[in-house]
Amino acid sequence: MRRAQLSLSAVEAGVGVLLVFAVTTGFVLGSPAVAGDAQLDAYATDLGAVLANDAPRHGDATRLTEVTRSPSGFERESTALAERINRVLPENLMYRVETAHGTIGYPRPDGVAYGTARHATPYGTVTIWVWYA
């Protein structure tokens, strides 16, 4: 009984085509966006926990509840919130806190590793990003 054999040069050509296809696909699709960093995620989560338990300057709820309650609450508490964040975070970190009524902090640059955390309040969700300066 005779068996057919595939020539070695045909196998090599097939592997070469697959390799070229893989490299080309990598260039076309590019690299994925920089994802979150575990340490930065921990900073963001810890910052959210501190702010979620902080008493606001006005009102009887937490600081995060006040900035999500209304636009006037955001305006009233945003400066104090920014000052509190600056005291809590290490100096080498930048931050952005986003609510439905406004944003506190800095624009997050593209291409940097960042950490993120979301905290729910009775009036909406607060999203926190932190990254190295």
PDB file of C-alpha atoms in Angstrom:
ATOM      1  CA  MET A   1       0.000   0.000   0.000  1.00  0.00           C
ATOM      2  CA  ARG A   2       1.383   3.408  -0.992  1.00  0.00           C
ATOM      3  CA  ARG A   3       0.908   6.530   1.075  1.00  0.00           C
ATOM      4  CA  ALA A   4       1.124  10.032  -0.267  1.00  0.00           C
ATOM      5  CA  GLN A   5       3.618  12.331   1.380  1.00  0.00           C
ATOM      6  CA  LEU A   6       3.586  16.062   1.527  1.00  0.00           C
ATOM      7  CA  SER A   7       6.877  17.522   0.446  1.00  0.00           C
ATOM      8  CA  LEU A   8       8.904  19.360   3.039  1.00  0.00           C
ATOM      9  CA  SER A   9       9.146  22.488   0.896  1.00  0.00           C
ATOM     10  CA  ALA A  10       5.309  22.702   0.719  1.00  0.00           C
ATOM     11  CA  VAL A  11       5.125  22.516   4.531  1.00  0.00           C
ATOM     12  CA  GLU A  12       7.781  25.217   4.855  1.00  0.00           C
ATOM     13  CA  ALA A  13       5.923  27.446   2.395  1.00  0.00           C
ATOM     14  CA  GLY A  14       2.681  27.011   4.349  1.00  0.00           C
ATOM     15  CA  VAL A  15       4.352  27.912   7.643  1.00  0.00           C
ATOM     16  CA  GLY A  16       5.970  30.940   5.994  1.00  0.00           C
ATOM     17  CA  VAL A  17       2.636  32.173   4.664  1.00  0.00           C
ATOM     18  CA  LEU A  18       1.081  31.841   8.140  1.00  0.00           C
ATOM     19  CA  LEU A  19       3.993  33.721   9.699  1.00  0.00           C
ATOM     20  CA  VAL A  20       3.749  36.581   7.198  1.00  0.00           C
ATOM     21  CA  PHE A  21      -0.027  36.720   7.741  1.00  0.00           C
ATOM     22  CA  ALA A  22       0.388  36.876  11.528  1.00  0.00           C
ATOM     23  CA  VAL A  23       2.965  39.686  11.377  1.00  0.00           C
ATOM     24  CA  THR A  24       0.898  41.667   8.860  1.00  0.00           C
ATOM     25  CA  THR A  25      -2.217  41.297  10.999  1.00  0.00           C
ATOM     26  CA  GLY A  26      -0.301  42.563  14.018  1.00  0.00           C
ATOM     27  CA  PHE A  27       0.745  45.711  12.158  1.00  0.00           C
ATOM     28  CA  VAL A  28      -2.708  46.320  10.700  1.00  0.00           C
ATOM     29  CA  LEU A  29      -4.626  45.875  13.951  1.00  0.00           C
ATOM     30  CA  GLY A  30      -1.989  47.529  16.093  1.00  0.00           C
ATOM     31  CA  SER A  31      -1.393  46.916  19.737  1.00  0.00           C
ATOM     32  CA  PRO A  32      -4.223  47.031  22.235  1.00  0.00           C
ATOM     33  CA  ALA A  33      -4.779  50.137  24.339  1.00  0.00           C
ATOM     34  CA  VAL A  34      -2.817  50.317  27.533  1.00  0.00           C
ATOM     35  CA  ALA A  35      -4.937  48.593  30.139  1.00  0.00           C
ATOM     36  CA  GLY A  36      -5.285  49.240  33.811  1.00  0.00           C
ATOM     37  CA  ASP A  37      -2.442  48.574  36.174  1.00  0.00           C
ATOM     38  CA  ALA A  38      -3.132  46.610  39.379  1.00  0.00           C
ATOM     39  CA  GLN A  39      -1.403  49.153  41.649  1.00  0.00           C
ATOM     40  CA  LEU A  40      -3.210  52.041  39.977  1.00  0.00           C
ATOM     41  CA  ASP A  41      -6.532  50.190  40.275  1.00  0.00           C
ATOM     42  CA  ALA A  42      -5.828  49.845  43.999  1.00  0.00           C
ATOM     43  CA  TYR A  43      -5.116  53.595  44.297  1.00  0.00           C
ATOM     44  CA  ALA A  44      -8.379  54.414  42.490  1.00  0.00           C
ATOM     45  CA  THR A  45     -10.393  51.987  44.630  1.00  0.00           C
ATOM     46  CA  ASP A  46      -8.830  53.272  47.854  1.00  0.00           C
ATOM     47  CA  LEU A  47      -9.441  56.881  46.847  1.00  0.00           C
ATOM     48  CA  GLY A  48     -13.088  56.066  46.149  1.00  0.00           C
ATOM     49  CA  ALA A  49     -13.436  54.378  49.538  1.00  0.00           C
ATOM     50  CA  VAL A  50     -11.976  57.419  51.317  1.00  0.00           C
ATOM     51  CA  LEU A  51     -14.239  59.834  49.438  1.00  0.00           C
ATOM     52  CA  ALA A  52     -17.292  57.621  49.921  1.00  0.00           C
ATOM     53  CA  ASN A  53     -16.822  57.858  53.700  1.00  0.00           C
ATOM     54  CA  ASP A  54     -15.771  61.515  53.902  1.00  0.00           C
ATOM     55  CA  ALA A  55     -18.236  64.018  55.330  1.00  0.00           C
ATOM     56  CA  PRO A  56     -18.932  66.911  52.950  1.00  0.00           C
ATOM     57  CA  ARG A  57     -18.600  70.581  53.858  1.00  0.00           C
ATOM     58  CA  HIS A  58     -22.374  70.974  53.453  1.00  0.00           C
ATOM     59  CA  GLY A  59     -25.166  68.451  53.844  1.00  0.00           C
ATOM     60  CA  ASP A  60     -25.373  65.305  55.889  1.00  0.00           C
ATOM     61  CA  ALA A  61     -24.284  62.654  53.383  1.00  0.00           C
ATOM     62  CA  THR A  62     -20.878  61.650  52.044  1.00  0.00           C
ATOM     63  CA  ARG A  63     -18.692  63.723  49.771  1.00  0.00           C
ATOM     64  CA  LEU A  64     -19.421  61.513  46.746  1.00  0.00           C
ATOM     65  CA  THR A  65     -23.155  61.657  47.397  1.00  0.00           C
ATOM     66  CA  GLU A  66     -23.036  65.451  47.482  1.00  0.00           C
ATOM     67  CA  VAL A  67     -21.251  65.771  44.121  1.00  0.00           C
ATOM     68  CA  THR A  68     -23.736  63.395  42.453  1.00  0.00           C
ATOM     69  CA  ARG A  69     -26.911  64.790  44.078  1.00  0.00           C
ATOM     70  CA  SER A  70     -27.312  67.888  41.900  1.00  0.00           C
ATOM     71  CA  PRO A  71     -25.396  70.404  39.786  1.00  0.00           C
ATOM     72  CA  SER A  72     -25.458  72.857  42.693  1.00  0.00           C
ATOM     73  CA  GLY A  73     -24.093  70.174  45.036  1.00  0.00           C
ATOM     74  CA  PHE A  74     -21.312  69.464  42.551  1.00  0.00           C
ATOM     75  CA  GLU A  75     -20.426  73.161  42.302  1.00  0.00           C
ATOM     76  CA  ARG A  76     -20.492  73.566  46.073  1.00  0.00           C
ATOM     77  CA  GLU A  77     -18.316  70.504  46.856  1.00  0.00           C
ATOM     78  CA  SER A  78     -16.011  70.180  43.817  1.00  0.00           C
ATOM     79  CA  THR A  79     -13.244  72.472  45.107  1.00  0.00           C
ATOM     80  CA  ALA A  80     -13.166  70.790  48.505  1.00  0.00           C
ATOM     81  CA  LEU A  81     -13.207  67.383  46.807  1.00  0.00           C
ATOM     82  CA  ALA A  82     -10.215  68.317  44.641  1.00  0.00           C
ATOM     83  CA  GLU A  83      -8.312  69.540  47.705  1.00  0.00           C
ATOM     84  CA  ARG A  84      -9.100  66.303  49.560  1.00  0.00           C
ATOM     85  CA  ILE A  85      -7.931  64.196  46.608  1.00  0.00           C
ATOM     86  CA  ASN A  86      -4.675  66.141  46.439  1.00  0.00           C
ATOM     87  CA  ARG A  87      -4.070  65.404  50.134  1.00  0.00           C
ATOM     88  CA  VAL A  88      -4.890  61.685  49.808  1.00  0.00           C
ATOM     89  CA  LEU A  89      -3.059  60.688  46.613  1.00  0.00           C
ATOM     90  CA  PRO A  90       0.726  60.456  46.357  1.00  0.00           C
ATOM     91  CA  GLU A  91       2.334  63.406  44.591  1.00  0.00           C
ATOM     92  CA  ASN A  92       3.323  61.340  41.564  1.00  0.00           C
ATOM     93  CA  LEU A  93      -0.306  60.540  40.648  1.00  0.00           C
ATOM     94  CA  MET A  94      -2.764  62.477  38.513  1.00  0.00           C
ATOM     95  CA  TYR A  95      -6.511  61.897  38.716  1.00  0.00           C
ATOM     96  CA  ARG A  96      -9.869  62.450  37.097  1.00  0.00           C
ATOM     97  CA  VAL A  97     -13.217  62.108  38.880  1.00  0.00           C
ATOM     98  CA  GLU A  98     -16.289  62.074  36.684  1.00  0.00           C
ATOM     99  CA  THR A  99     -19.925  62.447  37.720  1.00  0.00           C
ATOM    100  CA  ALA A 100     -23.122  63.173  35.800  1.00  0.00           C
ATOM    101  CA  HIS A 101     -22.829  66.823  36.901  1.00  0.00           C
ATOM    102  CA  GLY A 102     -19.183  67.486  36.094  1.00  0.00           C
ATOM    103  CA  THR A 103     -15.564  66.434  36.168  1.00  0.00           C
ATOM    104  CA  ILE A 104     -12.789  67.169  38.638  1.00  0.00           C
ATOM    105  CA  GLY A 105      -9.117  66.697  37.839  1.00  0.00           C
ATOM    106  CA  TYR A 106      -7.100  66.444  34.672  1.00  0.00           C
ATOM    107  CA  PRO A 107      -7.748  65.075  31.176  1.00  0.00           C
ATOM    108  CA  ARG A 108      -6.457  61.494  30.994  1.00  0.00           C
ATOM    109  CA  PRO A 109      -3.694  61.268  28.356  1.00  0.00           C
ATOM    110  CA  ASP A 110      -3.774  58.521  25.746  1.00  0.00           C
ATOM    111  CA  GLY A 111      -1.262  55.706  25.922  1.00  0.00           C
ATOM    112  CA  VAL A 112      -0.573  55.728  29.665  1.00  0.00           C
ATOM    113  CA  ALA A 113      -1.319  52.982  32.148  1.00  0.00           C
ATOM    114  CA  TYR A 114      -4.161  53.927  34.440  1.00  0.00           C
ATOM    115  CA  GLY A 115      -6.289  52.546  37.215  1.00  0.00           C
ATOM    116  CA  THR A 116     -10.021  52.964  37.451  1.00  0.00           C
ATOM    117  CA  ALA A 117     -12.765  52.491  40.004  1.00  0.00           C
ATOM    118  CA  ARG A 118     -16.497  53.111  39.996  1.00  0.00           C
ATOM    119  CA  HIS A 119     -18.508  53.947  43.090  1.00  0.00           C
ATOM    120  CA  ALA A 120     -22.277  53.941  43.187  1.00  0.00           C
ATOM    121  CA  THR A 121     -24.167  56.575  45.162  1.00  0.00           C
ATOM    122  CA  PRO A 122     -27.911  57.004  45.577  1.00  0.00           C
ATOM    123  CA  TYR A 123     -27.805  59.666  42.827  1.00  0.00           C
ATOM    124  CA  GLY A 124     -25.455  58.125  40.282  1.00  0.00           C
ATOM    125  CA  THR A 125     -22.080  56.568  39.643  1.00  0.00           C
ATOM    126  CA  VAL A 126     -18.719  58.233  40.211  1.00  0.00           C
ATOM    127  CA  THR A 127     -15.834  57.078  38.019  1.00  0.00           C
ATOM    128  CA  ILE A 128     -12.271  57.636  39.220  1.00  0.00           C
ATOM    129  CA  TRP A 129      -9.129  57.337  37.084  1.00  0.00           C
ATOM    130  CA  VAL A 130      -5.577  57.639  38.370  1.00  0.00           C
ATOM    131  CA  TRP A 131      -2.273  57.472  36.478  1.00  0.00           C
ATOM    132  CA  TYR A 132       1.377  58.262  37.059  1.00  0.00           C
ATOM    133  CA  ALA A 133       2.419  61.857  36.326  1.00  0.00           C
TER     134      ALA A 133
END
